[in-house]
mmCIF file of N, CA, C and O in Angstrom:
data_model
loop_
_atom_site.group_PDB
_atom_site.id
_atom_site.type_symbol
_atom_site.label_atom_id
_atom_site.label_comp_id
_atom_site.label_asym_id
_atom_site.label_seq_id
_atom_site.Cartn_x
_atom_site.Cartn_y
_atom_site.Cartn_z
ATOM 1 N N MET A 8 37.401 -67.247 -8.308
ATOM 2 C CA MET A 8 36.811 -67.886 -7.147
ATOM 3 C C MET A 8 37.884 -68.072 -6.078
ATOM 4 O O MET A 8 39.004 -68.464 -6.355
ATOM 5 N N SER A 9 37.525 -67.803 -4.851
ATOM 6 C CA SER A 9 38.491 -67.943 -3.765
ATOM 7 C C SER A 9 38.622 -69.396 -3.349
ATOM 8 O O SER A 9 37.699 -70.188 -3.495
ATOM 9 N N THR A 10 39.787 -69.722 -2.845
ATOM 10 C CA THR A 10 39.996 -71.074 -2.334
ATOM 11 C C THR A 10 39.403 -71.142 -0.944
ATOM 12 O O THR A 10 39.094 -70.129 -0.328
ATOM 13 N N SER A 11 39.251 -72.345 -0.432
ATOM 14 C CA SER A 11 38.640 -72.495 0.893
ATOM 15 C C SER A 11 39.450 -71.793 1.969
ATOM 16 O O SER A 11 38.898 -71.300 2.936
ATOM 17 N N SER A 12 40.749 -71.683 1.788
ATOM 18 C CA SER A 12 41.565 -71.029 2.805
ATOM 19 C C SER A 12 41.414 -69.510 2.771
ATOM 20 O O SER A 12 41.813 -68.830 3.709
ATOM 21 N N ASP A 13 40.827 -68.971 1.684
ATOM 22 C CA ASP A 13 40.623 -67.528 1.575
ATOM 23 C C ASP A 13 39.257 -67.087 2.081
ATOM 24 O O ASP A 13 39.008 -65.893 2.193
ATOM 25 N N ARG A 14 38.375 -68.036 2.352
ATOM 26 C CA ARG A 14 37.013 -67.674 2.734
ATOM 27 C C ARG A 14 36.897 -67.436 4.234
ATOM 28 O O ARG A 14 37.579 -68.059 5.030
ATOM 29 N N THR A 15 35.980 -66.543 4.566
ATOM 30 C CA THR A 15 35.716 -66.256 5.973
ATOM 31 C C THR A 15 34.696 -67.257 6.510
ATOM 32 O O THR A 15 34.041 -67.978 5.748
ATOM 33 N N PHE A 16 34.520 -67.248 7.826
ATOM 34 C CA PHE A 16 33.555 -68.142 8.462
ATOM 35 C C PHE A 16 32.157 -67.933 7.888
ATOM 36 O O PHE A 16 31.464 -68.889 7.541
ATOM 37 N N HIS A 17 31.738 -66.687 7.772
ATOM 38 C CA HIS A 17 30.374 -66.465 7.292
ATOM 39 C C HIS A 17 30.222 -66.866 5.828
ATOM 40 O O HIS A 17 29.144 -67.262 5.407
ATOM 41 N N GLU A 18 31.289 -66.818 5.043
ATOM 42 C CA GLU A 18 31.211 -67.293 3.661
ATOM 43 C C GLU A 18 31.027 -68.811 3.613
ATOM 44 O O GLU A 18 30.269 -69.329 2.793
ATOM 45 N N PHE A 19 31.725 -69.528 4.492
ATOM 46 C CA PHE A 19 31.527 -70.979 4.594
ATOM 47 C C PHE A 19 30.080 -71.283 4.988
ATOM 48 O O PHE A 19 29.445 -72.163 4.436
ATOM 49 N N PHE A 20 29.583 -70.522 5.961
ATOM 50 C CA PHE A 20 28.227 -70.767 6.446
ATOM 51 C C PHE A 20 27.195 -70.433 5.368
ATOM 52 O O PHE A 20 26.212 -71.152 5.197
ATOM 53 N N ARG A 21 27.409 -69.350 4.639
ATOM 54 C CA ARG A 21 26.503 -68.984 3.544
ATOM 55 C C ARG A 21 26.475 -70.093 2.495
ATOM 56 O O ARG A 21 25.406 -70.463 1.993
ATOM 57 N N ALA A 22 27.630 -70.651 2.165
ATOM 58 C CA ALA A 22 27.701 -71.734 1.188
ATOM 59 C C ALA A 22 26.931 -72.964 1.681
ATOM 60 O O ALA A 22 26.191 -73.594 0.921
ATOM 61 N N ALA A 23 27.091 -73.295 2.952
ATOM 62 C CA ALA A 23 26.362 -74.435 3.522
ATOM 63 C C ALA A 23 24.868 -74.170 3.481
ATOM 64 O O ALA A 23 24.076 -75.063 3.161
ATOM 65 N N SER A 24 24.475 -72.943 3.784
ATOM 66 C CA SER A 24 23.066 -72.579 3.760
ATOM 67 C C SER A 24 22.493 -72.678 2.349
ATOM 68 O O SER A 24 21.346 -73.085 2.164
ATOM 69 N N SER A 25 23.284 -72.319 1.362
ATOM 70 C CA SER A 25 22.832 -72.413 -0.036
ATOM 71 C C SER A 25 22.713 -73.867 -0.494
ATOM 72 O O SER A 25 21.772 -74.227 -1.195
ATOM 73 N N ARG A 26 23.691 -74.686 -0.106
ATOM 74 C CA ARG A 26 23.702 -76.096 -0.523
ATOM 75 C C ARG A 26 22.691 -76.942 0.244
ATOM 76 O O ARG A 26 22.105 -77.875 -0.300
ATOM 77 N N LEU A 27 22.541 -76.641 1.535
ATOM 78 C CA LEU A 27 21.746 -77.502 2.420
ATOM 79 C C LEU A 27 20.740 -76.691 3.239
ATOM 80 O O LEU A 27 20.719 -76.788 4.470
ATOM 81 N N PRO A 28 19.893 -75.897 2.609
ATOM 82 C CA PRO A 28 19.052 -74.962 3.356
ATOM 83 C C PRO A 28 18.171 -75.610 4.424
ATOM 84 O O PRO A 28 18.022 -75.050 5.512
ATOM 85 N N ARG A 29 17.629 -76.761 4.145
ATOM 86 C CA ARG A 29 16.703 -77.387 5.097
ATOM 87 C C ARG A 29 17.350 -78.478 5.938
ATOM 88 O O ARG A 29 16.692 -79.166 6.707
ATOM 89 N N LYS A 30 18.653 -78.595 5.812
ATOM 90 C CA LYS A 30 19.413 -79.582 6.594
ATOM 91 C C LYS A 30 19.556 -79.078 8.032
ATOM 92 O O LYS A 30 19.747 -77.888 8.265
ATOM 93 N N LEU A 31 19.502 -79.993 8.972
ATOM 94 C CA LEU A 31 19.667 -79.646 10.378
ATOM 95 C C LEU A 31 21.073 -79.116 10.631
ATOM 96 O O LEU A 31 22.059 -79.777 10.306
ATOM 97 N N ALA A 32 21.161 -77.920 11.173
ATOM 98 C CA ALA A 32 22.459 -77.319 11.500
ATOM 99 C C ALA A 32 22.808 -77.576 12.955
ATOM 100 O O ALA A 32 23.950 -77.881 13.284
ATOM 101 N N LEU A 33 21.815 -77.438 13.843
ATOM 102 C CA LEU A 33 22.055 -77.674 15.264
ATOM 103 C C LEU A 33 20.737 -77.806 15.996
ATOM 104 O O LEU A 33 19.688 -77.434 15.481
ATOM 105 N N ILE A 34 20.829 -78.332 17.190
ATOM 106 C CA ILE A 34 19.686 -78.403 18.095
ATOM 107 C C ILE A 34 20.070 -77.617 19.334
ATOM 108 O O ILE A 34 21.096 -77.887 19.959
ATOM 109 N N ALA A 35 19.274 -76.604 19.653
ATOM 110 C CA ALA A 35 19.530 -75.771 20.837
ATOM 111 C C ALA A 35 18.304 -75.819 21.737
ATOM 112 O O ALA A 35 17.185 -75.545 21.284
ATOM 113 N N ASP A 36 18.512 -76.162 22.979
ATOM 114 C CA ASP A 36 17.411 -76.272 23.946
ATOM 115 C C ASP A 36 16.287 -77.164 23.422
ATOM 116 O O ASP A 36 15.110 -76.862 23.579
ATOM 117 N N GLY A 37 16.675 -78.238 22.743
ATOM 118 C CA GLY A 37 15.706 -79.199 22.245
ATOM 119 C C GLY A 37 14.998 -78.791 20.956
ATOM 120 O O GLY A 37 14.162 -79.532 20.463
ATOM 121 N N THR A 38 15.345 -77.630 20.413
ATOM 122 C CA THR A 38 14.701 -77.149 19.190
ATOM 123 C C THR A 38 15.659 -77.274 18.011
ATOM 124 O O THR A 38 16.771 -76.751 18.069
ATOM 125 N N PRO A 39 15.224 -77.941 16.944
ATOM 126 C CA PRO A 39 16.087 -78.061 15.760
ATOM 127 C C PRO A 39 16.110 -76.759 14.958
ATOM 128 O O PRO A 39 15.114 -76.043 14.884
ATOM 129 N N HIS A 40 17.259 -76.468 14.354
ATOM 130 C CA HIS A 40 17.426 -75.258 13.537
ATOM 131 C C HIS A 40 18.153 -75.643 12.252
ATOM 132 O O HIS A 40 19.178 -76.311 12.294
ATOM 133 N N THR A 41 17.624 -75.180 11.116
ATOM 134 C CA THR A 41 18.238 -75.463 9.826
ATOM 135 C C THR A 41 19.275 -74.395 9.491
ATOM 136 O O THR A 41 19.297 -73.309 10.082
ATOM 137 N N TYR A 42 20.105 -74.715 8.500
ATOM 138 C CA TYR A 42 21.090 -73.739 8.031
ATOM 139 C C TYR A 42 20.395 -72.480 7.513
ATOM 140 O O TYR A 42 20.817 -71.365 7.786
ATOM 141 N N GLU A 43 19.322 -72.679 6.759
ATOM 142 C CA GLU A 43 18.582 -71.545 6.202
ATOM 143 C C GLU A 43 18.053 -70.638 7.312
ATOM 144 O O GLU A 43 18.134 -69.407 7.226
ATOM 145 N N GLU A 44 17.505 -71.225 8.354
ATOM 146 C CA GLU A 44 16.967 -70.459 9.479
ATOM 147 C C GLU A 44 18.070 -69.647 10.172
ATOM 148 O O GLU A 44 17.896 -68.461 10.452
ATOM 149 N N LEU A 45 19.197 -70.281 10.414
ATOM 150 C CA LEU A 45 20.300 -69.575 11.075
ATOM 151 C C LEU A 45 20.818 -68.436 10.191
ATOM 152 O O LEU A 45 21.130 -67.345 10.685
ATOM 153 N N TRP A 46 20.910 -68.693 8.893
ATOM 154 C CA TRP A 46 21.393 -67.660 7.968
ATOM 155 C C TRP A 46 20.433 -66.470 7.953
ATOM 156 O O TRP A 46 20.837 -65.319 8.018
ATOM 157 N N GLU A 47 19.138 -66.766 7.892
ATOM 158 C CA GLU A 47 18.134 -65.706 7.852
ATOM 159 C C GLU A 47 18.132 -64.885 9.141
ATOM 160 O O GLU A 47 18.171 -63.653 9.106
ATOM 161 N N LYS A 48 18.084 -65.560 10.284
ATOM 162 C CA LYS A 48 18.038 -64.854 11.565
ATOM 163 C C LYS A 48 19.320 -64.064 11.822
ATOM 164 O O LYS A 48 19.274 -62.951 12.350
ATOM 165 N N SER A 49 20.456 -64.627 11.454
ATOM 166 C CA SER A 49 21.707 -63.890 11.658
ATOM 167 C C SER A 49 21.768 -62.673 10.746
ATOM 168 O O SER A 49 22.379 -61.659 11.098
ATOM 169 N N GLY A 50 21.126 -62.739 9.596
ATOM 170 C CA GLY A 50 21.071 -61.589 8.700
ATOM 171 C C GLY A 50 20.289 -60.440 9.303
ATOM 172 O O GLY A 50 20.691 -59.276 9.196
ATOM 173 N N TRP A 51 19.167 -60.759 9.944
ATOM 174 C CA TRP A 51 18.376 -59.713 10.606
ATOM 175 C C TRP A 51 19.202 -59.052 11.707
ATOM 176 O O TRP A 51 19.208 -57.830 11.846
ATOM 177 N N LEU A 52 19.901 -59.874 12.481
ATOM 178 C CA LEU A 52 20.706 -59.337 13.573
ATOM 179 C C LEU A 52 21.886 -58.535 13.037
ATOM 180 O O LEU A 52 22.212 -57.466 13.572
ATOM 181 N N ALA A 53 22.505 -59.006 11.972
ATOM 182 C CA ALA A 53 23.625 -58.269 11.368
ATOM 183 C C ALA A 53 23.157 -56.888 10.898
ATOM 184 O O ALA A 53 23.860 -55.891 11.105
ATOM 185 N N LYS A 54 21.986 -56.815 10.298
ATOM 186 C CA LYS A 54 21.444 -55.518 9.865
ATOM 187 C C LYS A 54 21.237 -54.594 11.060
ATOM 188 O O LYS A 54 21.510 -53.390 10.985
ATOM 189 N N SER A 55 20.771 -55.143 12.166
ATOM 190 C CA SER A 55 20.606 -54.341 13.385
ATOM 191 C C SER A 55 21.949 -53.824 13.891
ATOM 192 O O SER A 55 22.063 -52.664 14.285
ATOM 193 N N PHE A 56 22.952 -54.695 13.890
ATOM 194 C CA PHE A 56 24.289 -54.265 14.310
ATOM 195 C C PHE A 56 24.788 -53.122 13.435
ATOM 196 O O PHE A 56 25.335 -52.134 13.931
ATOM 197 N N LEU A 57 24.595 -53.247 12.125
ATOM 198 C CA LEU A 57 25.052 -52.202 11.204
ATOM 199 C C LEU A 57 24.310 -50.890 11.454
ATOM 200 O O LEU A 57 24.922 -49.817 11.439
ATOM 201 N N ARG A 58 23.006 -50.958 11.708
ATOM 202 C CA ARG A 58 22.231 -49.746 12.017
ATOM 203 C C ARG A 58 22.711 -49.086 13.309
ATOM 204 O O ARG A 58 22.601 -47.878 13.459
ATOM 205 N N MET A 59 23.236 -49.891 14.225
ATOM 206 C CA MET A 59 23.753 -49.345 15.487
ATOM 207 C C MET A 59 25.158 -48.777 15.321
ATOM 208 O O MET A 59 25.716 -48.241 16.266
ATOM 209 N N GLY A 60 25.742 -48.931 14.142
ATOM 210 C CA GLY A 60 27.051 -48.349 13.882
ATOM 211 C C GLY A 60 28.224 -49.307 13.913
ATOM 212 O O GLY A 60 29.372 -48.885 13.819
ATOM 213 N N VAL A 61 27.950 -50.610 14.035
ATOM 214 C CA VAL A 61 29.039 -51.592 14.007
ATOM 215 C C VAL A 61 29.648 -51.574 12.602
ATOM 216 O O VAL A 61 28.926 -51.580 11.607
ATOM 217 N N GLU A 62 30.972 -51.535 12.540
ATOM 218 C CA GLU A 62 31.684 -51.481 11.264
ATOM 219 C C GLU A 62 32.692 -52.621 11.180
ATOM 220 O O GLU A 62 33.118 -53.153 12.203
ATOM 221 N N PRO A 63 33.093 -52.980 9.954
ATOM 222 C CA PRO A 63 34.119 -54.017 9.806
ATOM 223 C C PRO A 63 35.361 -53.690 10.629
ATOM 224 O O PRO A 63 35.801 -52.540 10.664
ATOM 225 N N GLY A 64 35.857 -54.694 11.317
ATOM 226 C CA GLY A 64 37.036 -54.517 12.148
ATOM 227 C C GLY A 64 36.728 -54.163 13.591
ATOM 228 O O GLY A 64 37.590 -54.275 14.462
ATOM 229 N N ASP A 65 35.496 -53.706 13.872
ATOM 230 C CA ASP A 65 35.112 -53.403 15.255
ATOM 231 C C ASP A 65 35.132 -54.673 16.094
ATOM 232 O O ASP A 65 34.970 -55.783 15.579
ATOM 233 N N ARG A 66 35.320 -54.508 17.376
ATOM 234 C CA ARG A 66 35.197 -55.613 18.328
ATOM 235 C C ARG A 66 33.850 -55.444 19.013
ATOM 236 O O ARG A 66 33.536 -54.366 19.523
ATOM 237 N N LEU A 67 33.055 -56.489 19.001
ATOM 238 C CA LEU A 67 31.725 -56.434 19.580
ATOM 239 C C LEU A 67 31.662 -57.416 20.739
ATOM 240 O O LEU A 67 31.771 -58.628 20.538
ATOM 241 N N GLY A 68 31.528 -56.887 21.955
ATOM 242 C CA GLY A 68 31.446 -57.729 23.144
ATOM 243 C C GLY A 68 30.116 -58.457 23.202
ATOM 244 O O GLY A 68 29.064 -57.837 23.061
ATOM 245 N N LEU A 69 30.164 -59.746 23.394
ATOM 246 C CA LEU A 69 28.964 -60.575 23.464
ATOM 247 C C LEU A 69 28.882 -61.191 24.854
ATOM 248 O O LEU A 69 29.572 -62.160 25.161
ATOM 249 N N TRP A 70 28.041 -60.605 25.686
ATOM 250 C CA TRP A 70 27.889 -61.047 27.066
ATOM 251 C C TRP A 70 26.619 -61.885 27.146
ATOM 252 O O TRP A 70 25.578 -61.438 27.592
ATOM 253 N N LEU A 71 26.734 -63.115 26.659
ATOM 254 C CA LEU A 71 25.601 -64.029 26.567
ATOM 255 C C LEU A 71 26.014 -65.412 27.051
ATOM 256 O O LEU A 71 27.150 -65.829 26.844
ATOM 257 N N PRO A 72 25.085 -66.130 27.652
ATOM 258 C CA PRO A 72 25.393 -67.516 28.026
ATOM 259 C C PRO A 72 25.458 -68.383 26.771
ATOM 260 O O PRO A 72 25.029 -67.969 25.688
ATOM 261 N N ASN A 73 25.997 -69.585 26.908
ATOM 262 C CA ASN A 73 26.008 -70.527 25.790
ATOM 263 C C ASN A 73 24.552 -70.788 25.394
ATOM 264 O O ASN A 73 23.775 -71.321 26.187
ATOM 265 N N SER A 74 24.194 -70.345 24.203
ATOM 266 C CA SER A 74 22.794 -70.407 23.792
ATOM 267 C C SER A 74 22.685 -70.187 22.293
ATOM 268 O O SER A 74 23.655 -69.845 21.619
ATOM 269 N N MET A 75 21.478 -70.356 21.798
ATOM 270 C CA MET A 75 21.180 -70.069 20.408
ATOM 271 C C MET A 75 21.478 -68.594 20.106
ATOM 272 O O MET A 75 21.997 -68.265 19.044
ATOM 273 N N GLU A 76 21.156 -67.720 21.030
ATOM 274 C CA GLU A 76 21.397 -66.289 20.834
ATOM 275 C C GLU A 76 22.880 -65.989 20.656
ATOM 276 O O GLU A 76 23.253 -65.140 19.843
ATOM 277 N N LEU A 77 23.735 -66.689 21.386
ATOM 278 C CA LEU A 77 25.179 -66.490 21.248
ATOM 279 C C LEU A 77 25.653 -66.942 19.863
ATOM 280 O O LEU A 77 26.443 -66.252 19.216
ATOM 281 N N ILE A 78 25.158 -68.068 19.404
ATOM 282 C CA ILE A 78 25.527 -68.556 18.075
ATOM 283 C C ILE A 78 25.108 -67.555 17.008
ATOM 284 O O ILE A 78 25.894 -67.195 16.129
ATOM 285 N N LEU A 79 23.872 -67.072 17.106
ATOM 286 C CA LEU A 79 23.389 -66.086 16.135
ATOM 287 C C LEU A 79 24.191 -64.788 16.213
ATOM 288 O O LEU A 79 24.496 -64.183 15.185
ATOM 289 N N ALA A 80 24.546 -64.367 17.426
ATOM 290 C CA ALA A 80 25.324 -63.131 17.584
ATOM 291 C C ALA A 80 26.708 -63.274 16.960
ATOM 292 O O ALA A 80 27.185 -62.343 16.296
ATOM 293 N N PHE A 81 27.361 -64.412 17.142
ATOM 294 C CA PHE A 81 28.684 -64.612 16.532
ATOM 295 C C PHE A 81 28.581 -64.644 15.005
ATOM 296 O O PHE A 81 29.389 -64.040 14.311
ATOM 297 N N LEU A 82 27.572 -65.320 14.488
ATOM 298 C CA LEU A 82 27.398 -65.376 13.040
ATOM 299 C C LEU A 82 27.065 -63.994 12.485
ATOM 300 O O LEU A 82 27.627 -63.566 11.473
ATOM 301 N N ALA A 83 26.179 -63.266 13.153
ATOM 302 C CA ALA A 83 25.816 -61.921 12.700
ATOM 303 C C ALA A 83 27.014 -60.978 12.764
ATOM 304 O O ALA A 83 27.227 -60.164 11.860
ATOM 305 N N THR A 84 27.801 -61.085 13.803
ATOM 306 C CA THR A 84 28.998 -60.247 13.932
ATOM 307 C C THR A 84 29.948 -60.519 12.777
ATOM 308 O O THR A 84 30.469 -59.593 12.152
ATOM 309 N N ALA A 85 30.145 -61.798 12.463
ATOM 310 C CA ALA A 85 31.024 -62.157 11.344
ATOM 311 C C ALA A 85 30.488 -61.599 10.036
ATOM 312 O O ALA A 85 31.254 -61.135 9.189
ATOM 313 N N ARG A 86 29.179 -61.606 9.882
ATOM 314 C CA ARG A 86 28.580 -61.093 8.648
ATOM 315 C C ARG A 86 28.806 -59.593 8.483
ATOM 316 O O ARG A 86 28.835 -59.102 7.362
ATOM 317 N N THR A 87 28.974 -58.866 9.567
ATOM 318 C CA THR A 87 29.244 -57.426 9.470
ATOM 319 C C THR A 87 30.709 -57.133 9.207
ATOM 320 O O THR A 87 31.067 -56.006 8.897
ATOM 321 N N GLY A 88 31.564 -58.142 9.386
ATOM 322 C CA GLY A 88 32.998 -57.933 9.258
ATOM 323 C C GLY A 88 33.645 -57.563 10.574
ATOM 324 O O GLY A 88 34.845 -57.331 10.654
ATOM 325 N N ALA A 89 32.838 -57.499 11.629
ATOM 326 C CA ALA A 89 33.360 -57.204 12.964
ATOM 327 C C ALA A 89 33.843 -58.512 13.605
ATOM 328 O O ALA A 89 33.705 -59.589 13.028
ATOM 329 N N VAL A 90 34.393 -58.394 14.795
ATOM 330 C CA VAL A 90 34.911 -59.547 15.521
ATOM 331 C C VAL A 90 34.120 -59.697 16.815
ATOM 332 O O VAL A 90 34.065 -58.774 17.629
ATOM 333 N N GLY A 91 33.487 -60.855 16.996
ATOM 334 C CA GLY A 91 32.760 -61.126 18.228
ATOM 335 C C GLY A 91 33.723 -61.517 19.331
ATOM 336 O O GLY A 91 34.602 -62.348 19.138
ATOM 337 N N VAL A 92 33.561 -60.881 20.482
ATOM 338 C CA VAL A 92 34.402 -61.161 21.649
ATOM 339 C C VAL A 92 33.488 -61.676 22.759
ATOM 340 O O VAL A 92 32.652 -60.938 23.274
ATOM 341 N N SER A 93 33.647 -62.945 23.087
ATOM 342 C CA SER A 93 32.818 -63.543 24.131
ATOM 343 C C SER A 93 33.264 -63.035 25.496
ATOM 344 O O SER A 93 34.454 -63.047 25.817
ATOM 345 N N ILE A 94 32.299 -62.588 26.283
ATOM 346 C CA ILE A 94 32.577 -62.080 27.630
ATOM 347 C C ILE A 94 31.964 -63.049 28.629
ATOM 348 O O ILE A 94 30.802 -63.444 28.489
ATOM 349 N N ASN A 95 32.737 -63.417 29.615
ATOM 350 C CA ASN A 95 32.291 -64.353 30.639
ATOM 351 C C ASN A 95 31.040 -63.813 31.328
ATOM 352 O O ASN A 95 31.037 -62.721 31.879
ATOM 353 N N THR A 96 29.961 -64.596 31.299
ATOM 354 C CA THR A 96 28.701 -64.152 31.896
ATOM 355 C C THR A 96 28.750 -64.109 33.424
ATOM 356 O O THR A 96 27.861 -63.552 34.048
ATOM 357 N N ARG A 97 29.795 -64.651 33.997
ATOM 358 C CA ARG A 97 29.933 -64.585 35.456
ATOM 359 C C ARG A 97 30.591 -63.290 35.919
ATOM 360 O O ARG A 97 30.632 -63.017 37.111
ATOM 361 N N PHE A 98 31.108 -62.522 34.974
ATOM 362 C CA PHE A 98 31.701 -61.224 35.326
ATOM 363 C C PHE A 98 30.622 -60.324 35.906
ATOM 364 O O PHE A 98 29.480 -60.325 35.470
ATOM 365 N N ARG A 99 31.017 -59.511 36.859
ATOM 366 C CA ARG A 99 30.114 -58.535 37.459
ATOM 367 C C ARG A 99 30.571 -57.136 37.057
ATOM 368 O O ARG A 99 31.570 -56.961 36.370
ATOM 369 N N LYS A 100 29.825 -56.158 37.489
ATOM 370 C CA LYS A 100 30.037 -54.779 37.051
ATOM 371 C C LYS A 100 31.494 -54.323 37.182
ATOM 372 O O LYS A 100 32.061 -53.773 36.232
ATOM 373 N N ASN A 101 32.115 -54.542 38.322
ATOM 374 C CA ASN A 101 33.492 -54.073 38.496
ATOM 375 C C ASN A 101 34.467 -54.801 37.575
ATOM 376 O O ASN A 101 35.428 -54.209 37.083
ATOM 377 N N GLU A 102 34.213 -56.083 37.284
ATOM 378 C CA GLU A 102 35.073 -56.827 36.368
ATOM 379 C C GLU A 102 34.857 -56.359 34.929
ATOM 380 O O GLU A 102 35.805 -56.260 34.164
ATOM 381 N N LEU A 103 33.636 -56.070 34.571
ATOM 382 C CA LEU A 103 33.346 -55.599 33.224
ATOM 383 C C LEU A 103 33.929 -54.209 32.983
ATOM 384 O O LEU A 103 34.425 -53.922 31.911
ATOM 385 N N SER A 104 33.866 -53.361 33.990
ATOM 386 C CA SER A 104 34.370 -52.000 33.814
ATOM 387 C C SER A 104 35.891 -51.992 33.662
ATOM 388 O O SER A 104 36.445 -51.120 33.025
ATOM 389 N N TYR A 105 36.552 -53.006 34.243
ATOM 390 C CA TYR A 105 38.001 -53.108 34.099
ATOM 391 C C TYR A 105 38.358 -53.340 32.668
ATOM 392 O O TYR A 105 39.204 -52.768 32.073
#
């Protein structure tokens, strides 16, 4: 068994989801979300990322405002073994192309 310092973020989250599936994890835009719900939804998104060709170690740009979708995208990215890179939503085309 790995020690807590050896576990990844998604492993910690999976453990919390297993221990506390119906416990409130967060409230986003006034809507409560449980650990189980976040784990399930991030799994669907992680599978989509993998089908699109995302591989462990890849950097995945996340151009999303602070939202439930951003949280799910970061969790799903971690589940694939890739690294989520938050991109400032105020950037415009010329800044993004740089």
